[in-house]
Coordinates of C-alpha atoms and ligand atoms in Angstrom, one line a residue:
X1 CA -7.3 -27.3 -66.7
X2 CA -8.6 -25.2 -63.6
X3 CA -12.3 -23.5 -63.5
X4 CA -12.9 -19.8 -63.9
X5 CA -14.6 -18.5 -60.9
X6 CA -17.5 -16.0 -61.6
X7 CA -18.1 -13.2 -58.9
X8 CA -14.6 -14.4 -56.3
X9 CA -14.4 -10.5 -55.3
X10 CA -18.1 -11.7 -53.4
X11 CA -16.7 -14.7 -51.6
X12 CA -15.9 -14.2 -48.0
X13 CA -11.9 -14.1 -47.2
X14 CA -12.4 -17.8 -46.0
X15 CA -14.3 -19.2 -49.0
X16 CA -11.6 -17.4 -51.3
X17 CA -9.1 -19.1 -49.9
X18 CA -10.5 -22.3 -49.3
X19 CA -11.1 -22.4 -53.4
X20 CA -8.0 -20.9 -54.2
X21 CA -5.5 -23.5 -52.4
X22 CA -7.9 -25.9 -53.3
X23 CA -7.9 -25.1 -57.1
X24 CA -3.9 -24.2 -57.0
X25 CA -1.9 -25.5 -54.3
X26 CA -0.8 -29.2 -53.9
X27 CA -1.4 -29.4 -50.5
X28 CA -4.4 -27.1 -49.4
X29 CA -4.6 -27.5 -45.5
X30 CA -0.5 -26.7 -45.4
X31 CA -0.8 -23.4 -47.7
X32 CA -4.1 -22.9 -45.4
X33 CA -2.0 -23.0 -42.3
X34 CA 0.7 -21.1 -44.0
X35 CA -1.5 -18.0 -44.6
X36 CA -2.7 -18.2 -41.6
X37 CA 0.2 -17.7 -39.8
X38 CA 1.1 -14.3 -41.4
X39 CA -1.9 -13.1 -40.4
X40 CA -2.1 -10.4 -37.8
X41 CA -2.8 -11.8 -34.2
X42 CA -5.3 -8.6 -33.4
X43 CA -8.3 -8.9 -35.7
X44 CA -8.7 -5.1 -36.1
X45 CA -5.0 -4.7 -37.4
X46 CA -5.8 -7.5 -40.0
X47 CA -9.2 -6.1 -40.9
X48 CA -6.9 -3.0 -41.6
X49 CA -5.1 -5.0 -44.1
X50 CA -8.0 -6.7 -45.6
X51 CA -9.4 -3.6 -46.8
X52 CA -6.4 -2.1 -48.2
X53 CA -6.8 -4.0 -51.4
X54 CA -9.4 -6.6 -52.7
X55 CA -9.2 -10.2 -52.0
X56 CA -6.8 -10.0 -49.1
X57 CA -6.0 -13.9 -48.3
X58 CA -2.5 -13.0 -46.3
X59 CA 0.0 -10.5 -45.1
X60 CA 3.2 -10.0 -47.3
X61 CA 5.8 -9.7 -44.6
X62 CA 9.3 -7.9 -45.4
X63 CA 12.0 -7.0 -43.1
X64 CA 11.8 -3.6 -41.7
X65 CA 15.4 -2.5 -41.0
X66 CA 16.6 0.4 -39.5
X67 CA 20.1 2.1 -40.2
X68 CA 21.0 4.6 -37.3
X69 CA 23.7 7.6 -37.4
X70 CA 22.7 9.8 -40.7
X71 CA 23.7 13.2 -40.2
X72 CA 21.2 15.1 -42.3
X73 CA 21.6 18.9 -42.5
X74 CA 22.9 18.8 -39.1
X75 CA 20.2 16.6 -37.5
X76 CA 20.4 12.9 -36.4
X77 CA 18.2 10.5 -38.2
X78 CA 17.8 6.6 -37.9
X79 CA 16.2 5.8 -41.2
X80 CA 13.3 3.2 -41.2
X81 CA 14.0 0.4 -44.6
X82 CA 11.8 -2.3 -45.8
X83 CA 13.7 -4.1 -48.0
X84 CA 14.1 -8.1 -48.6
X85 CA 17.6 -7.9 -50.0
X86 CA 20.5 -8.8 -47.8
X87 CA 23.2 -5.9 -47.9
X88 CA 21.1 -2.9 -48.5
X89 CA 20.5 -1.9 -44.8
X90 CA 24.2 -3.0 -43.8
X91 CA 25.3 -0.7 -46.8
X92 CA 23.1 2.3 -45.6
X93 CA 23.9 2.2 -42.3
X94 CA 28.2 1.8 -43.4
X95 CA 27.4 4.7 -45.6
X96 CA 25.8 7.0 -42.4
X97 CA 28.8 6.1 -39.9
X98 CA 31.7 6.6 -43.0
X99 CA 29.6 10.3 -43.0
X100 CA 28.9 11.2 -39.7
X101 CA 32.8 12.2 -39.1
X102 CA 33.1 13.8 -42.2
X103 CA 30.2 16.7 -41.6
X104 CA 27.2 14.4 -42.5
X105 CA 24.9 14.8 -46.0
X106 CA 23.7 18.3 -47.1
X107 CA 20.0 18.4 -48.3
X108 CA 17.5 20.5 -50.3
X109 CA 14.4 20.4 -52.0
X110 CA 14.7 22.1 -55.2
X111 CA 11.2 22.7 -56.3
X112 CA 7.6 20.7 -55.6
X113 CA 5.8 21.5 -58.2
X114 CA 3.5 18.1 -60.3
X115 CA 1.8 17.8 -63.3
X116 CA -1.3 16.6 -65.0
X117 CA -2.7 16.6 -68.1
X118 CA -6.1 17.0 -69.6
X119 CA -5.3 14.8 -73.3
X120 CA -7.8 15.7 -75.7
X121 CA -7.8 15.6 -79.6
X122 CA -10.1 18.6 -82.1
X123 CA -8.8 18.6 -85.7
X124 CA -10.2 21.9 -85.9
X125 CA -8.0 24.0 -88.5
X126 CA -8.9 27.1 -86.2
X127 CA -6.0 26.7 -83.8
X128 CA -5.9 30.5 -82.8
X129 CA -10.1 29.9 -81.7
X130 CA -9.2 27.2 -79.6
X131 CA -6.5 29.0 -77.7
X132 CA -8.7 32.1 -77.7
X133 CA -11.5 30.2 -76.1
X134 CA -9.1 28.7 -73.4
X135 CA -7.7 31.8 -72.4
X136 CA -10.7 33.4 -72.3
X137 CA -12.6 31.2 -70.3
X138 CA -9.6 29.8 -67.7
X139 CA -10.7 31.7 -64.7
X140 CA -13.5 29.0 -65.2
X141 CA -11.6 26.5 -65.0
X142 CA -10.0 27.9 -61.4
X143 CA -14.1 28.5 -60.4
X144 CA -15.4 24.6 -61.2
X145 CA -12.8 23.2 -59.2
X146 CA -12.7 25.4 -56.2
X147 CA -14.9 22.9 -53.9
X148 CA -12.3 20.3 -54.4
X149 CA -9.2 22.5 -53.8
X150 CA -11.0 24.8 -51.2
X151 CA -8.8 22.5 -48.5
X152 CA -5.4 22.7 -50.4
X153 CA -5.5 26.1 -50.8
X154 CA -6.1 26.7 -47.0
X155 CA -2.7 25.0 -46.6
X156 CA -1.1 26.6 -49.3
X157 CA -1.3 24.7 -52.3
X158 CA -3.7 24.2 -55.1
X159 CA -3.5 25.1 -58.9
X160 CA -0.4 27.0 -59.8
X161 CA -1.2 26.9 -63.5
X162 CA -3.2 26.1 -66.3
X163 CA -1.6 26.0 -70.0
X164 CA -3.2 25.1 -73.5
X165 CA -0.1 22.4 -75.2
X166 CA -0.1 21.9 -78.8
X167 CA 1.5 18.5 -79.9
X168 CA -0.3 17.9 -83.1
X169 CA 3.6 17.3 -84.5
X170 CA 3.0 14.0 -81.9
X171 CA -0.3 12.5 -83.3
X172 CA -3.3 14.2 -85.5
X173 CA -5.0 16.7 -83.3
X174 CA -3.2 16.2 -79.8
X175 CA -3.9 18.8 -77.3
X176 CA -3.5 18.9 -73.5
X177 CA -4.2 21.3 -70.9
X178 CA -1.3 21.1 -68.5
X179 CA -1.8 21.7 -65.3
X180 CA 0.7 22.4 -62.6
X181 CA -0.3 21.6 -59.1
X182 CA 1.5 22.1 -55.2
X183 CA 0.3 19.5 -53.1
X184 CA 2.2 20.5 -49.8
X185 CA 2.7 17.9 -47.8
X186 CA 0.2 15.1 -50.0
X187 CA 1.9 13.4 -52.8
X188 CA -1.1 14.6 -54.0
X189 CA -2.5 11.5 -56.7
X190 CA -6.1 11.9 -55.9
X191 CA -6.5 15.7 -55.4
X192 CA -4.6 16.0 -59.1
X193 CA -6.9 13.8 -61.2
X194 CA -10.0 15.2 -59.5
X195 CA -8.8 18.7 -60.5
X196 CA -8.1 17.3 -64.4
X197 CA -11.4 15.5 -64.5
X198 CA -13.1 19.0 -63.5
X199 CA -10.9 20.5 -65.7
X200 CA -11.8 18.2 -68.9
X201 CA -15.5 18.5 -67.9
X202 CA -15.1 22.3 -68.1
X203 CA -13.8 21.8 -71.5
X204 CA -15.8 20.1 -72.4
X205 CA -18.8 22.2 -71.7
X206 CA -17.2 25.3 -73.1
X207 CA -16.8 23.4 -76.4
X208 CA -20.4 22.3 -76.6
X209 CA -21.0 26.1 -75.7
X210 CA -18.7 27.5 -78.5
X211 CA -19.1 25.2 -81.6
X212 CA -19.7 28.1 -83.9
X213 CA -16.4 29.2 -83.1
X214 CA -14.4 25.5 -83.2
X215 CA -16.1 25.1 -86.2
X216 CA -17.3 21.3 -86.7
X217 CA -14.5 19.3 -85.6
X218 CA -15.9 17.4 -82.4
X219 CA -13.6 17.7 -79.2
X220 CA -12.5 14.7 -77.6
X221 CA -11.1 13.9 -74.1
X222 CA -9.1 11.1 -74.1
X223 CA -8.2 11.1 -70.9
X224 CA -7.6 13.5 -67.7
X225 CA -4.8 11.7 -65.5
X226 CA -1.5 13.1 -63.4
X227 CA 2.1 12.5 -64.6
X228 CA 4.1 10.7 -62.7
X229 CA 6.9 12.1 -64.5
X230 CA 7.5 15.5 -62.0
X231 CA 11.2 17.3 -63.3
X232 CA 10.2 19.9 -61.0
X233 CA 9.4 17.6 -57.8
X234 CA 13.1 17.9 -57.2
X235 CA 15.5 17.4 -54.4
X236 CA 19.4 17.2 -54.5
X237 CA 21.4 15.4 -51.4
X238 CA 25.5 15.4 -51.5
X239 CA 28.8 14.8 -48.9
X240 CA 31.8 16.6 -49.4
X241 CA 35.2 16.0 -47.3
X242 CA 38.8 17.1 -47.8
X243 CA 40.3 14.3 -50.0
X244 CA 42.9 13.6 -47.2
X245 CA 39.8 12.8 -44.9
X246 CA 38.7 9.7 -46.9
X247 CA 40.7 7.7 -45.2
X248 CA 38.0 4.8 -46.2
X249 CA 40.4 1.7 -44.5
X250 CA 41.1 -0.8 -47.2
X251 CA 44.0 0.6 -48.1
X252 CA 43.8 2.4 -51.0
X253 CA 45.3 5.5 -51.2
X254 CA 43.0 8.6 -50.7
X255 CA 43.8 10.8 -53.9
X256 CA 43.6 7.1 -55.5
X257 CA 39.9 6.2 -53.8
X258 CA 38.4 9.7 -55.4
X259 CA 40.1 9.7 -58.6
X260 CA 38.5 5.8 -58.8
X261 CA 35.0 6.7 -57.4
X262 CA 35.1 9.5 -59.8
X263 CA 36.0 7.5 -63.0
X264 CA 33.3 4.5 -61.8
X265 CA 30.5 7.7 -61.7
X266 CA 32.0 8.9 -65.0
X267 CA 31.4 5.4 -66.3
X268 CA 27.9 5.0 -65.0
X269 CA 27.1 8.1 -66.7
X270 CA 28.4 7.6 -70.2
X271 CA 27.6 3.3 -70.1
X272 CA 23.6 2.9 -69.9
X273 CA 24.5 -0.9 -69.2
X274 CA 26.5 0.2 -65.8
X275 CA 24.2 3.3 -65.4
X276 CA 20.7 0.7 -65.2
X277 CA 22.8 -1.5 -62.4
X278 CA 24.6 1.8 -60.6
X279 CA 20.7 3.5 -60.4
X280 CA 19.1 0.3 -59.2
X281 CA 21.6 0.3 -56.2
X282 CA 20.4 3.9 -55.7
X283 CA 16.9 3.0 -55.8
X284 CA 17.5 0.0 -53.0
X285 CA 17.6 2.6 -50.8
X286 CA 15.4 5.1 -52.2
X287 CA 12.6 2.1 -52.5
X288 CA 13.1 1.0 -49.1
X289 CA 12.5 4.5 -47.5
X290 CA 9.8 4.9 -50.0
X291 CA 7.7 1.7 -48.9
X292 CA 8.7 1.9 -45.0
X293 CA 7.1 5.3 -45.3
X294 CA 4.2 4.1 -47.0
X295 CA 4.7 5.8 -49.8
X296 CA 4.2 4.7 -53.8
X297 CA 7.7 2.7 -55.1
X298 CA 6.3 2.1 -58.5
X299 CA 5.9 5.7 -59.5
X300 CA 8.9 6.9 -57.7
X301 CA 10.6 4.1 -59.7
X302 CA 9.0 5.0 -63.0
X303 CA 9.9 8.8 -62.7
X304 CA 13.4 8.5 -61.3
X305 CA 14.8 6.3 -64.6
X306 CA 12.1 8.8 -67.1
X307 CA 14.4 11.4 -65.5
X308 CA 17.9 9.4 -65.8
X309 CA 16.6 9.2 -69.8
X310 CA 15.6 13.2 -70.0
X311 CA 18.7 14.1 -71.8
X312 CA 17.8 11.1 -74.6
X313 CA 20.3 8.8 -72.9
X314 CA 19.8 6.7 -69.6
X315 CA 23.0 8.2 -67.7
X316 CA 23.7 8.2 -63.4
X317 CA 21.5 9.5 -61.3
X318 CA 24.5 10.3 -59.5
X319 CA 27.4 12.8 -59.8
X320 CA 30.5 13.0 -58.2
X321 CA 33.7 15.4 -58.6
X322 CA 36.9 16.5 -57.1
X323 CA 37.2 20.3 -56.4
X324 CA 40.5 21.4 -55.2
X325 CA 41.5 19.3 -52.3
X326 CA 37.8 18.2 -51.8
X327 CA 35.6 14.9 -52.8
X328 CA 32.4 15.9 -53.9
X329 CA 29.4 13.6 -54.3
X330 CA 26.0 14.2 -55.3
X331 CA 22.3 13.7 -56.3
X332 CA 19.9 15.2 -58.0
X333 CA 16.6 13.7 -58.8
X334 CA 12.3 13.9 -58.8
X335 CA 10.9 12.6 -56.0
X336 CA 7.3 13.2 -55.4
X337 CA 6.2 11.7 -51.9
X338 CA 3.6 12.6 -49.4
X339 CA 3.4 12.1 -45.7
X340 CA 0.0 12.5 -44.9
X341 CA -2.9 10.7 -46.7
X342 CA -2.9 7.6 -48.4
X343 CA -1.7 4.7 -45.8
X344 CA 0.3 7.1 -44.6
X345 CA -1.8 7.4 -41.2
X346 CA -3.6 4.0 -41.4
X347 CA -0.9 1.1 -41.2
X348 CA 1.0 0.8 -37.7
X349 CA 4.5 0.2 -39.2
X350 CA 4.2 3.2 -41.7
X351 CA 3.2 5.1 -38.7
X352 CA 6.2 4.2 -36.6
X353 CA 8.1 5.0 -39.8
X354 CA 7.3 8.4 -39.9
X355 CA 7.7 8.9 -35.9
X356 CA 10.5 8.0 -36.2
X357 CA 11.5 10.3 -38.9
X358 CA 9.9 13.2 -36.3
X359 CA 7.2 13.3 -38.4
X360 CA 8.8 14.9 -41.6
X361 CA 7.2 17.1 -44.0
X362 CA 6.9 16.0 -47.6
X363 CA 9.8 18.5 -48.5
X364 CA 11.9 16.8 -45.4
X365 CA 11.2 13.4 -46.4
X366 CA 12.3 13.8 -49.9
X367 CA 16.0 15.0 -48.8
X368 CA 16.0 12.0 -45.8
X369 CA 15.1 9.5 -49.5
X370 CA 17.3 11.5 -51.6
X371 CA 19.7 11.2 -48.6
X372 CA 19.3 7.2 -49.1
X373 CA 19.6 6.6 -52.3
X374 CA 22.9 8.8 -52.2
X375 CA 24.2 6.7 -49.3
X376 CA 23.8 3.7 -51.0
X377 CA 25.3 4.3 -54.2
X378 CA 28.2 5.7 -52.2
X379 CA 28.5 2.2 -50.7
X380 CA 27.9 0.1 -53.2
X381 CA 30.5 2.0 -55.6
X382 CA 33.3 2.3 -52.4
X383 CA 32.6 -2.0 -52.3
X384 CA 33.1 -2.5 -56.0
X385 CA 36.2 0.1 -56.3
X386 CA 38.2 -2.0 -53.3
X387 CA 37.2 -5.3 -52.4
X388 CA 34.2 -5.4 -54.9
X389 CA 30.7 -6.3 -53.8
X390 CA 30.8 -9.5 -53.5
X391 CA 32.5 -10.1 -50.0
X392 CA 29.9 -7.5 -48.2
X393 CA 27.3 -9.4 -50.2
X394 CA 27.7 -12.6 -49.7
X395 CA 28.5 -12.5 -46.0
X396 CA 24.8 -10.9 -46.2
X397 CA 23.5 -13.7 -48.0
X398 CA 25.4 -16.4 -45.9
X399 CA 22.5 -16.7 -43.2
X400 CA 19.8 -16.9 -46.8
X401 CA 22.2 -20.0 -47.8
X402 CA 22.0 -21.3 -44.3
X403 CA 18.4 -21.2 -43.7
X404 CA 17.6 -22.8 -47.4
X405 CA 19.8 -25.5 -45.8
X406 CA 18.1 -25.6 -42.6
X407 CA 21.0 -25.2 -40.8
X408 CA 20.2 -25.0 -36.9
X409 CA 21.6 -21.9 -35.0
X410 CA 24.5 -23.3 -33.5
X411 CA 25.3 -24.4 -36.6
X412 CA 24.7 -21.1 -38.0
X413 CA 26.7 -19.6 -35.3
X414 CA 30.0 -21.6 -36.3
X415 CA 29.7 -21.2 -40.0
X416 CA 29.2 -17.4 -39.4
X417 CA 32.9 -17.1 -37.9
X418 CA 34.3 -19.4 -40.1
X419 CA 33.6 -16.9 -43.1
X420 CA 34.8 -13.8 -40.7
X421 CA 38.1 -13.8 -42.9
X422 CA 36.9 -15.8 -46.0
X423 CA 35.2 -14.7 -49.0
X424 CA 32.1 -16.5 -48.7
X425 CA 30.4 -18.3 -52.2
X426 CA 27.3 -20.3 -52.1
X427 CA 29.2 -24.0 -53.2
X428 CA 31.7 -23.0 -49.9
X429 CA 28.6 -21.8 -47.7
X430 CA 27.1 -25.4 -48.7
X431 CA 31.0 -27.7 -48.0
X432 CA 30.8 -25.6 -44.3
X433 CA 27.6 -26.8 -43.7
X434 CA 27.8 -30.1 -44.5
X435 CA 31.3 -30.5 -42.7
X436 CA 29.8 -29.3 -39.6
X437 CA 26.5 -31.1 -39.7
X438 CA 28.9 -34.0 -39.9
X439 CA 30.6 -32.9 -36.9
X440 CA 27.3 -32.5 -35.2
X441 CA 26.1 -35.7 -35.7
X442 CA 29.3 -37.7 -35.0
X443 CA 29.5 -36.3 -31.9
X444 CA 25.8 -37.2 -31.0
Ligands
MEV1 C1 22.8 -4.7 -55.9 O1 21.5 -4.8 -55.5 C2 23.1 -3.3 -56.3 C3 24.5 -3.1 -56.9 O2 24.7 -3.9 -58.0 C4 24.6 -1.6 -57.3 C5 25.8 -1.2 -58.1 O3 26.4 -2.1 -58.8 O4 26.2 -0.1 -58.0 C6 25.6 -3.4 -55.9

């Protein structure tokens, strides 16, 4: 069995990885090597690294695509992607092109607004003194926290509002105070819970202040922390084009493409099982924006299916319709993203992410994401209603099969236009690659 190690955080990055491949790896001077080579080449970009998180031993590489030609509200973007999955930045930049002659995507951010709560429990049978108290005292609340919203406010934001929530028909004595915060262009994490742990302090101390009025029950803070659930952090991206415009080139008839893409969306959202599969295709492009920009996947993940589930079944995050003699297809959903703070100005590639965006606002970037995800879905639902996904897929994956087989590049080169008009599957990819290593070596 391998040894605990007591106090690793302490060891230098060199000692922690001398124990760790020695403790874990079968073959510690190759995973040495290995690590080293994905580390940076300048010492100051790696140090950068290093103290992003604790116990740095390596850099994580992922491919940082780029898909050109979005039309966005009448401006040109080339989206930045970091994404390890084959098709997603071919499908994204299909999507842009199939767009940018039919009037390019239409975006808007509906609303900005987060929240965070204050969870506290009193089982006080005075409900109206509580309230009373609250209201009473909430400039307070405002006054305690100005030092830490002083710099938000000067660019607009801050506290928008502070609410008492019963939800004692939840669990015995549940309370929050529910605060709603604009965090202009900071997605805004850290400012939040430093508001709410002002806030809960404040309450706190009004309660020790005011126990002749609560009565005896004690008040307890349970916790002060943002949601990562934001309804009203929401933006909505769409394309519309005559339906005799489709004109999408396998074939299919045009009336027949939208009546199709229409009846797969109406699918998605009645079938949770198609809906968890159609919204994780949106979210390869709305997670590949979101990490390329530096920005937080896990809670843009978490709050985009909350919201798919708001209506008490997980449906499409996606809608689309036909109007007349027009295909309409859209999106609607929370995205709350920031594009200064965090790593945003720190790590080189998340900085040439967001240059190349022209330096969006947080409002712009959510519609350039939204703008993604929608693009994606439109591709990935346009494959499986014609020649299904896996042709564009596999022809992805073909150089993944190739380079688990080690296949050299002229070898790669030949196998790559013999599946140009063949549907490629991984037994084939593997009879191709044989057959011309074969080749190869007879001719050696
Ligand atoms: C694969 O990563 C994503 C798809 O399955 C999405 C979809 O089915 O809509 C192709």
């Amino acid at each position: 069995m391998k040894q605990p190690i007591k106090g690793f955080s302490k060891l230098n990055k060199q000692a922690k990885i001398e124990w760790l491949v020695s403790q874990y790896t079968s073959d510690p001077s190759a995973s040495l090597d290995m690590l080293e080579g994905y580390w940076h080449n300048q010492p100051e970009v790696q140090k950068l690294h290093d103290e992003f998180i604790e116990n740095t031993i390596s850099n994580y590489y992922m491919p940082f695509g780029v898909a050109p030609n979005f039309l966005i509200n009448g401006k040109m973007y080339a989206i930045p992607l970091a994404i390890e999955e084959s098709s997603v930045v071919a499908a994204a930049a299909k999507a842009a092109n199939f767009w940018l002659d039919r009037g390019g995507f239409q975006a808007s951010v509906l609303s900005m607004v987060k929240v965070g709560h204050v969870h506290f429990i009193w089982e006080g049978k005075n409900v109206d003194a509580l309230y009373r108290l609250f209201e009473a005292n909430k400039d307070q609340f405002f006054t305690n926290t100005e030092s830490i919203t002083k710099n938000m406010r000067a660019r607009g934001g801050g506290v928008l509002s502070l609410g008492l929530v019963d939800k004692t028909d939840l669990e015995p004595g549940y309370y929050q105070i529910e605060a709603r915060f604009e965090t202009c262009d900071s997605m805004g994490a850290n400012f939040i819970n430093s508001c709410l742990e002002s806030f809960a302090q404040t309450l706190r101390d009004l309660a020790a202040a005011n126990q002749a009025e609560l009565g005896d029950a004690p008040l307890q803070v349970v916790m002060s922390i943002l949601s990562n659930f934001t309804p009203e952090c929401l933006v909505r991206a769409e394309v519309r084009c005559k339906i005799n415009d489709i004109e999408e080139g396998s074939g299919i008839d045009n009336q027949e493409f939208a009546e199709k893409f229409c009846r797969a969306i109406r699918i998605a959202s009645v079938e949770p099982y198609r809906a968890v599969t159609h919204n994780k295709g949106i979210m390869n492009g709305i997670d590949s924006v979101i990490i390329a920009t530096g920005n937080d996947f896990r809670a843009t993940e978490a709050c985009a299916h909350a919201y798919a589930a708001k209506d008490g079944r997980y449906t499409s995050l996606t809608h689309a319709a036909i109007e007349g003699d027009e295909f309409h297809f859209w999106i609607e959903l929370p995205l709350s993203l920031g594009t200064v703070g965090g790593i945003t100005n720190l790590h080189p590639m998340v900085r040439f992410a967001h240059e190349l965006l022209g330096y969006p606002s947080a409002n712009a970037l959510m519609q350039i994401t939204a703008v993604a995800g929608l693009a994606q879905n439109f591709s990935a639902v346009r494959s499986l209603i014609t020649s299904g996904i896996q042709k564009g897929h596999m022809k992805m994956h073909l150089l993944n099969i190739l380079n688990q087989l080690e296949a050299n590049d002229a070898e790669k080169e030949e196998i790559v236009a013999y599946f140009k008009d063949k549907v490629v599957s991984h037994s084939a990819a593997v009879e191709a690659f044989v057959r011309v290593r074969a080749q190869g070596q007879a001719q050696a």
